[in-house]
Amino acid sequence: MITYKCKNCGAQLKVSDAGGFTCPFCGSRAFMSDSELRGNDEFRKKILSFYMAKAIEKENDYSGDDLWEENAAATFTMDNWGPLSIAYMDKYSYPGMDCYLARKNIVYIFEKNEDADLFMKGLLSLTFPEADMKLDRCFPILTQRVRIAGGKEALIFARKPYFYPVEILAPLAPEHLAWVISRMENICCALEYSGISHGDLSPSSIFVNPVTHEGMLFGDYRNVRNTRPDKDLMQIRQTAVKIMEKGTEPAELTSFLDSKPRKDAYEDFEYWDSVIEKGFGGHRFVQF
C-alpha cells in the first residue's frame, strides 16, 4: 500500500525516488510494496508519474486558498506601452521599492533598474548543498522581469497557494510558532551555507504555508552581505516575539527568545531543536 501520511509526525509525504516517499519535515521514508509491483516496472513508473502529477497539481491549486482577497490595484505602463496591472492584497514599501502581495505573484517595483540588479545579485548569492536541494524552495522563484516606463523595473516572483506573510496569521499559539521558528532556522542554515546574511527577516518578509508548514523568505535582498547571518538569527527571535500569542509558552521557548544567537546558524538550530524536544515533547505536525 502507498503511505500518504508520515507515521512519525503526520506530515504529508512527498514522492522521492522510484517507489519511495520522503517526509519533508522529519526525514522519515516509506516505500511502495514490491510484492505488489514486482515484475511490473511500467506500472510502477506510471503510478509514480500519476502521483507526482497530482502533487504538482495540488501544489498549484488556488481554489481552496480563500484567505487571499483583493484590497486594491495598481497599474504601470511597460516599455512596450502595454499595461502591467496588479490586483493586490497588501503592499509593503521600502526605500526605492514597493512589494505587492498578488494572488499568484509577489511583485517588486523598483524606482531604478540598478536596484533590481542589486536585488537579483543578492538572491543569486544563494547556494545549496547537493544533499538538501529542497532548500531552494524557501527562496523566491523569479518568473519575469519587466521594464517599466520612466526607468522603473519590475521583478515578478511566484506566490504558491496558501503562502502569506506570517504577520497575517498572527498571533500564533506556541505550537504553531514553533514550526515557524523551525522554518526560519532552516532558512538561516541555508544563508550560513552560502556565506551571506539577508538582513531583513521580519513578520512581513517571512512567508509561511499553514497547510504544509513550509516557509519562504522574501523581503529586501538588496541588503544581502557576505557575512555570517548573526543579525538574521537575532531577527528570528525579534520576529517571534512580535507574532506570538503571549502567556502560554513553555519556559524553554522563553529562554530561547531571550537568548543571544549561538556562534553560527547550525549551532543555533541545534539549540532550537533542543527547545522542541524539551519544551514541546518532540517533533509533531500540529494542524493549523
Coordinates of C-alpha atoms in Angstrom, one line a residue:
M1 CA 0.0 0.0 0.0
I2 CA 1.1 3.6 -0.6
T3 CA 1.5 5.7 2.6
Y4 CA 0.5 9.3 2.2
K5 CA 1.0 10.5 5.8
C6 CA 4.2 10.2 7.7
K7 CA 3.8 7.7 10.5
N8 CA 6.3 9.6 12.6
C9 CA 4.9 13.1 12.6
G10 CA 1.8 13.0 10.4
A11 CA 3.0 15.4 7.7
Q12 CA 2.2 14.9 4.0
L13 CA 4.8 12.6 2.3
K14 CA 6.3 13.6 -1.0
V15 CA 7.3 11.3 -3.8
S16 CA 11.1 10.9 -3.9
D17 CA 12.9 8.1 -5.7
A18 CA 11.4 5.1 -7.5
G19 CA 8.7 3.8 -5.3
G20 CA 9.8 6.0 -2.4
F21 CA 8.2 8.7 -0.3
T22 CA 10.0 11.1 2.0
C23 CA 8.7 13.4 4.8
P24 CA 10.0 16.9 4.2
F25 CA 9.9 17.7 7.9
C26 CA 11.3 14.8 9.9
G27 CA 13.0 12.8 7.1
S28 CA 11.1 9.6 7.6
R29 CA 10.7 7.4 4.5
A30 CA 8.1 5.0 3.2
F31 CA 8.0 2.7 0.2
M32 CA 5.6 1.1 -2.2
S33 CA 5.1 -2.6 -1.9
D34 CA 7.5 -4.6 -4.0
S35 CA 5.4 -7.7 -3.6
E36 CA 2.6 -5.9 -5.4
L37 CA 4.7 -4.3 -8.1
R38 CA 7.4 -6.8 -8.7
G39 CA 7.8 -7.6 -12.4
N40 CA 5.7 -4.6 -13.4
D41 CA 8.1 -1.8 -13.8
E42 CA 5.9 0.0 -16.3
F43 CA 3.1 0.2 -13.9
R44 CA 5.5 1.4 -11.2
K45 CA 6.6 4.3 -13.5
K46 CA 3.0 5.1 -14.4
I47 CA 1.7 5.2 -10.9
L48 CA 4.7 7.3 -9.7
S49 CA 4.1 9.7 -12.6
F50 CA 0.5 9.9 -11.7
Y51 CA 1.1 10.8 -8.0
M52 CA 3.8 13.2 -8.9
A53 CA 1.4 15.0 -11.3
K54 CA -1.3 15.0 -8.6
A55 CA 1.2 16.5 -6.1
I56 CA 2.2 19.3 -8.6
E57 CA -1.5 19.9 -9.4
K58 CA -2.3 20.3 -5.7
E59 CA 0.7 22.5 -5.1
N60 CA -0.6 24.9 -7.7
D61 CA -4.3 24.7 -6.8
Y62 CA -5.5 28.1 -5.6
S63 CA -9.2 27.1 -5.3
G64 CA -9.0 26.5 -1.6
D65 CA -6.8 29.5 -0.9
D66 CA -9.7 31.7 0.4
L67 CA -7.6 33.8 2.8
W68 CA -6.4 36.0 -0.1
E69 CA -8.6 38.9 -1.1
E70 CA -8.2 41.8 -3.4
N71 CA -7.9 45.1 -1.5
A72 CA -6.5 47.4 -4.1
A73 CA -5.0 47.6 -7.6
A74 CA -2.1 49.3 -9.3
T75 CA -1.3 49.8 -13.0
F76 CA 2.0 50.6 -14.6
T77 CA 3.0 51.2 -18.2
M78 CA 5.6 48.8 -19.6
D79 CA 8.3 49.9 -22.1
N80 CA 6.2 48.3 -24.9
W81 CA 3.3 50.6 -23.8
G82 CA 1.3 47.6 -22.6
P83 CA -0.2 47.8 -19.0
L84 CA 1.1 45.9 -16.1
S85 CA -1.9 45.6 -13.8
I86 CA -1.5 44.3 -10.2
A87 CA -4.5 43.3 -8.1
Y88 CA -3.1 43.0 -4.6
M89 CA -4.0 42.2 -1.0
D90 CA -1.1 44.1 0.7
K91 CA 1.6 46.5 -0.3
Y92 CA 5.0 46.8 1.5
S93 CA 7.1 49.9 0.9
Y94 CA 10.8 50.0 1.2
P95 CA 13.2 52.8 0.2
G96 CA 13.1 52.9 -3.6
M97 CA 11.0 49.7 -3.8
D98 CA 7.4 48.5 -3.3
C99 CA 6.4 44.9 -2.8
Y100 CA 2.8 43.8 -3.8
L101 CA 1.1 40.6 -2.5
A102 CA -0.9 39.5 -5.5
R103 CA -2.8 36.2 -5.8
K104 CA -0.3 34.2 -7.8
N105 CA 2.7 36.5 -7.6
I106 CA 4.9 38.7 -5.4
V107 CA 5.7 41.8 -7.5
Y108 CA 8.5 44.1 -6.7
I109 CA 8.5 47.6 -8.4
F110 CA 11.9 49.4 -8.3
E111 CA 12.4 53.1 -8.9
K112 CA 15.7 52.3 -10.5
N113 CA 16.8 49.3 -12.5
E114 CA 20.1 49.3 -10.7
D115 CA 18.2 48.4 -7.5
A116 CA 16.6 45.5 -9.3
D117 CA 20.1 44.3 -10.4
L118 CA 21.3 44.6 -6.8
F119 CA 18.2 42.6 -5.6
M120 CA 18.9 39.8 -8.0
K121 CA 22.6 39.8 -7.2
G122 CA 21.7 39.2 -3.5
L123 CA 19.2 36.5 -4.4
L124 CA 21.7 34.7 -6.7
S125 CA 24.3 34.7 -4.0
L126 CA 22.5 31.7 -2.5
T127 CA 23.9 28.2 -3.0
F128 CA 22.5 24.9 -1.7
P129 CA 24.1 21.6 -0.6
E130 CA 23.5 18.8 -3.1
A131 CA 22.1 16.6 -0.3
D132 CA 19.4 19.1 0.5
M133 CA 18.3 20.8 -2.7
K134 CA 14.8 21.3 -1.4
L135 CA 16.1 24.3 0.5
D136 CA 15.8 26.3 -2.8
R137 CA 12.0 26.2 -2.3
C138 CA 12.5 28.5 0.7
F139 CA 13.5 31.4 -1.5
P140 CA 11.8 33.5 -4.3
I141 CA 11.5 32.0 -7.7
L142 CA 11.7 34.6 -10.5
T143 CA 9.1 34.2 -13.3
Q144 CA 9.5 37.5 -15.1
R145 CA 11.5 40.7 -15.3
V146 CA 9.8 43.7 -16.9
R147 CA 10.9 47.2 -17.8
I148 CA 8.5 50.0 -16.9
A149 CA 8.2 53.4 -18.4
G150 CA 10.2 56.1 -16.5
G151 CA 13.2 53.9 -15.8
K152 CA 11.4 51.7 -13.3
E153 CA 11.8 47.9 -13.2
A154 CA 9.6 45.1 -12.1
L155 CA 10.6 41.7 -10.7
I156 CA 7.8 39.1 -10.6
F157 CA 8.1 36.1 -8.4
A158 CA 5.8 33.1 -7.9
R159 CA 3.5 33.0 -4.9
K160 CA 2.3 29.5 -4.3
P161 CA -1.1 28.8 -2.8
Y162 CA -1.5 29.4 0.9
F163 CA 1.8 31.3 1.3
Y164 CA 1.3 34.5 3.3
P165 CA 3.5 36.9 5.4
V166 CA 3.4 35.4 8.8
E167 CA 2.0 38.6 10.3
I168 CA -1.3 37.8 8.6
L169 CA -1.6 34.7 10.7
A170 CA -0.5 36.2 14.0
P171 CA -0.8 35.9 16.9
L172 CA 0.4 32.4 16.8
A173 CA 0.0 29.8 19.6
P174 CA 3.3 28.3 20.8
E175 CA 2.8 25.0 18.9
H176 CA 2.4 27.0 15.7
L177 CA 5.1 29.5 16.5
A178 CA 7.4 26.5 17.0
W179 CA 7.2 25.3 13.3
V180 CA 7.6 28.9 12.1
I181 CA 10.8 29.3 14.1
S182 CA 12.0 25.9 12.7
R183 CA 11.5 27.2 9.1
M184 CA 13.3 30.4 9.9
E185 CA 16.2 28.4 11.4
N186 CA 16.3 26.2 8.3
I187 CA 16.5 29.3 6.1
C188 CA 19.3 30.7 8.2
C189 CA 21.2 27.5 7.8
A190 CA 20.9 28.0 4.0
L191 CA 22.2 31.5 4.4
E192 CA 25.1 30.2 6.6
Y193 CA 26.0 27.6 3.9
S194 CA 26.0 30.4 1.3
G195 CA 28.2 32.6 3.5
I196 CA 25.7 35.5 3.5
S197 CA 23.3 37.3 5.7
H198 CA 19.9 38.5 4.5
G199 CA 19.3 41.4 6.9
D200 CA 15.5 41.7 6.6
L201 CA 13.8 38.8 8.5
S202 CA 10.5 40.3 9.7
P203 CA 6.8 39.5 10.1
S204 CA 6.2 40.8 6.6
S205 CA 9.2 39.2 4.8
I206 CA 8.8 35.7 6.2
F207 CA 6.1 33.8 4.3
V208 CA 4.6 30.6 5.6
N209 CA 2.1 28.0 4.5
P210 CA -0.1 27.0 7.4
V211 CA -1.3 23.9 5.5
T212 CA 2.1 22.3 4.7
H213 CA 4.2 24.2 7.3
E214 CA 6.7 25.3 4.7
G215 CA 8.4 28.7 4.7
M216 CA 9.9 31.2 2.3
L217 CA 11.9 34.4 2.7
F218 CA 11.1 37.4 0.7
G219 CA 11.8 41.0 1.9
D220 CA 14.7 43.1 0.6
Y221 CA 17.6 41.1 -1.0
R222 CA 19.4 44.4 -1.6
N223 CA 20.6 44.0 2.0
V224 CA 22.5 40.7 1.4
R225 CA 26.0 40.9 2.7
N226 CA 28.9 38.4 2.6
T227 CA 28.9 37.7 6.3
R228 CA 27.6 35.2 8.8
P229 CA 23.8 35.6 9.4
D230 CA 24.2 36.6 13.1
K231 CA 21.8 39.5 12.6
D232 CA 19.3 37.2 10.9
L233 CA 19.4 34.8 13.9
M234 CA 18.6 37.7 16.2
Q235 CA 15.8 38.8 13.9
I236 CA 14.3 35.3 14.2
R237 CA 13.9 36.0 17.9
Q238 CA 12.6 39.5 17.4
T239 CA 10.1 38.4 14.8
A240 CA 8.9 35.5 17.0
V241 CA 8.2 37.9 19.9
K242 CA 6.1 40.1 17.6
I243 CA 3.9 37.3 16.3
M244 CA 3.5 35.1 19.3
E245 CA 0.4 34.6 21.5
K246 CA 1.6 35.6 24.9
G247 CA 1.0 33.8 28.2
T248 CA 1.1 30.1 27.3
E249 CA 4.6 29.5 26.0
P250 CA 6.9 26.8 27.7
A251 CA 9.8 28.1 29.7
E252 CA 12.3 26.7 27.1
L253 CA 10.7 28.9 24.4
T254 CA 11.0 32.0 26.6
S255 CA 14.7 31.2 27.3
F256 CA 15.3 30.8 23.5
L257 CA 13.7 34.1 22.7
D258 CA 15.7 35.9 25.4
S259 CA 19.0 34.3 24.3
K260 CA 21.7 35.6 22.1
P261 CA 22.4 33.6 18.8
R262 CA 24.9 30.8 19.0
K263 CA 28.2 31.1 17.1
D264 CA 26.6 30.1 13.8
A265 CA 23.3 29.1 12.3
Y266 CA 24.0 25.3 12.6
E267 CA 24.6 25.6 16.3
D268 CA 21.7 27.9 16.8
F269 CA 19.5 25.3 15.0
E270 CA 20.8 22.6 17.4
Y271 CA 19.8 24.8 20.3
W272 CA 16.4 25.3 18.9
D273 CA 16.0 21.6 18.3
S274 CA 16.6 21.0 22.0
V275 CA 13.8 23.5 22.7
I276 CA 11.5 21.4 20.5
E277 CA 12.4 18.3 22.4
K278 CA 12.3 19.7 25.9
G279 CA 9.6 22.3 25.6
F280 CA 7.2 20.7 23.1
G281 CA 7.8 17.0 23.6
G282 CA 9.5 16.4 20.3
H283 CA 8.6 17.0 16.6
R284 CA 4.9 16.7 15.9
F285 CA 2.9 18.0 13.0
V286 CA 0.1 20.1 14.6
Q287 CA -2.6 21.1 12.1
F288 CA -3.0 24.9 11.9

